[in-house]
Every structure is written in C-alpha cells, then in structure tokens.
C-alpha cells in the first residue's frame, strides 16, 4: 500500500513538472517519473514479502526479473536526464534562458 502511494505521488509530481515551461523542470520531472517506475518495478518483484533472490534461496525467493527491469529503468532515466540537462545548458548559451515556449 505504501509503495502505491509513493508511486502515485512521484508520478503526479513528475507529470506536473513535465508540463512546465523550463527545460530544467522538465528534466526534474523525468527524474521523478524514473523514480516512480523504479519503485513500481521493485514493488512488483515481491522483495518485501519474499526472500532475497540469491542462488540457493529456496522456493520463496523473490523474482529477479523485476529487479533487472528496475536497473534498466535507472540507466534509461539517467541517460534521459543527462541529455535534457545538456540540452538545457546549450539552450541557455544560445538563447539566454531555458524557456521551451520561446522560439529562436
């Protein structure tokens, strides 16, 4: 239940920030959405209710596939964040600010 609330709050905050005008806020929105996706994937793996997924853990070991998906989501989120922050830095150099609505 608490993981669902955390995912909902992170997704709502990320969606709100993505709809803003500044590209730095959009980047922070994608960071929050990446954290929401990671939390959702980890919660779906059942780590809180099952044993840790190591070799020889037995029949009640958690499924390791959602954890692999979570690592993939972390890497993709980091790549998107790095690209958007580089884009914000470049737009500040060229245009003077990071406003997405203002054209060149």
Coordinates of C-alpha atoms in Angstrom, one line a residue:
X1 CA 0.0 0.0 0.0
X2 CA 2.7 2.5 0.9
X3 CA 4.6 1.7 -2.4
X4 CA 1.5 2.5 -4.3
X5 CA 1.2 5.9 -2.6
X6 CA 4.9 6.7 -3.2
X7 CA 4.5 5.7 -6.9
X8 CA 1.4 7.9 -7.2
X9 CA 3.0 10.9 -5.6
X10 CA 6.2 10.6 -7.7
X11 CA 4.2 10.1 -10.9
X12 CA 1.9 13.1 -10.1
X13 CA 4.9 15.4 -9.3
X14 CA 6.8 14.2 -12.4
X15 CA 3.8 14.8 -14.7
X16 CA 3.3 18.3 -13.2
X17 CA 6.9 19.2 -13.8
X18 CA 7.0 17.9 -17.3
X19 CA 4.1 20.3 -18.2
X20 CA 6.2 23.3 -17.1
X21 CA 7.9 25.7 -19.4
X22 CA 11.6 25.4 -18.3
X23 CA 13.7 22.5 -19.6
X24 CA 15.3 22.1 -16.2
X25 CA 11.9 21.5 -14.7
X26 CA 11.1 19.0 -17.4
X27 CA 14.4 17.2 -16.6
X28 CA 13.4 17.0 -12.9
X29 CA 10.0 15.7 -14.0
X30 CA 11.6 12.9 -15.9
X31 CA 13.8 12.1 -12.8
X32 CA 10.7 11.8 -10.7
X33 CA 9.0 9.6 -13.3
X34 CA 12.1 7.4 -13.4
X35 CA 12.0 7.0 -9.6
X36 CA 8.3 6.2 -9.9
X37 CA 9.0 3.5 -12.5
X38 CA 11.8 2.0 -10.4
X39 CA 9.7 1.9 -7.3
X40 CA 6.8 0.3 -9.1
X41 CA 9.1 -2.4 -10.6
X42 CA 10.8 -3.2 -7.3
X43 CA 7.4 -3.4 -5.5
X44 CA 6.1 -5.7 -8.2
X45 CA 9.0 -8.1 -7.5
X46 CA 7.8 -9.0 -4.0
X47 CA 11.1 -8.4 -2.3
X48 CA 9.3 -7.1 0.9
X49 CA 7.3 -10.3 1.3
X50 CA 9.7 -13.0 0.0
X51 CA 13.3 -13.9 0.5
X52 CA 16.2 -12.2 -1.3
X53 CA 16.7 -13.6 -4.8
X54 CA 20.1 -15.3 -4.4
X55 CA 21.2 -18.7 -5.7
X56 CA 20.0 -21.4 -3.3
X57 CA 17.4 -19.2 -1.5
X58 CA 14.8 -21.8 -2.0
X59 CA 11.2 -21.8 -3.3
X60 CA 10.1 -18.5 -1.7
X61 CA 12.8 -16.3 -3.3
X62 CA 11.6 -13.1 -5.0
X63 CA 11.6 -12.9 -8.8
X64 CA 14.8 -11.3 -10.0
X65 CA 13.3 -10.2 -13.4
X66 CA 11.7 -7.0 -12.0
X67 CA 15.0 -6.1 -10.4
X68 CA 16.7 -6.4 -13.7
X69 CA 14.0 -4.2 -15.3
X70 CA 14.5 -1.7 -12.5
X71 CA 18.2 -1.5 -13.2
X72 CA 17.3 -0.9 -16.9
X73 CA 14.9 1.8 -15.9
X74 CA 17.6 3.5 -13.8
X75 CA 20.0 3.5 -16.7
X76 CA 17.4 4.9 -19.2
X77 CA 16.4 7.5 -16.7
X78 CA 20.0 8.6 -16.2
X79 CA 20.5 8.8 -20.0
X80 CA 17.4 11.0 -20.5
X81 CA 18.4 13.2 -17.6
X82 CA 21.9 13.7 -18.9
X83 CA 20.6 14.6 -22.4
X84 CA 18.0 17.0 -21.1
X85 CA 20.5 18.8 -18.8
X86 CA 23.0 19.1 -21.7
X87 CA 20.1 20.5 -23.8
X88 CA 19.3 23.0 -21.1
X89 CA 22.9 24.1 -20.8
X90 CA 23.1 24.6 -24.6
X91 CA 19.8 26.4 -24.8
X92 CA 21.0 28.8 -22.0
X93 CA 24.1 29.5 -24.0
X94 CA 22.3 30.1 -27.3
X95 CA 19.0 31.6 -26.2
X96 CA 19.9 33.1 -22.8
X97 CA 17.3 31.0 -20.9
X98 CA 15.7 27.6 -20.9
X99 CA 12.2 28.6 -21.8
X100 CA 10.7 26.0 -24.1
X101 CA 7.9 28.2 -25.4
X102 CA 10.1 31.0 -26.7
X103 CA 11.4 30.4 -30.2
X104 CA 14.9 31.4 -31.6

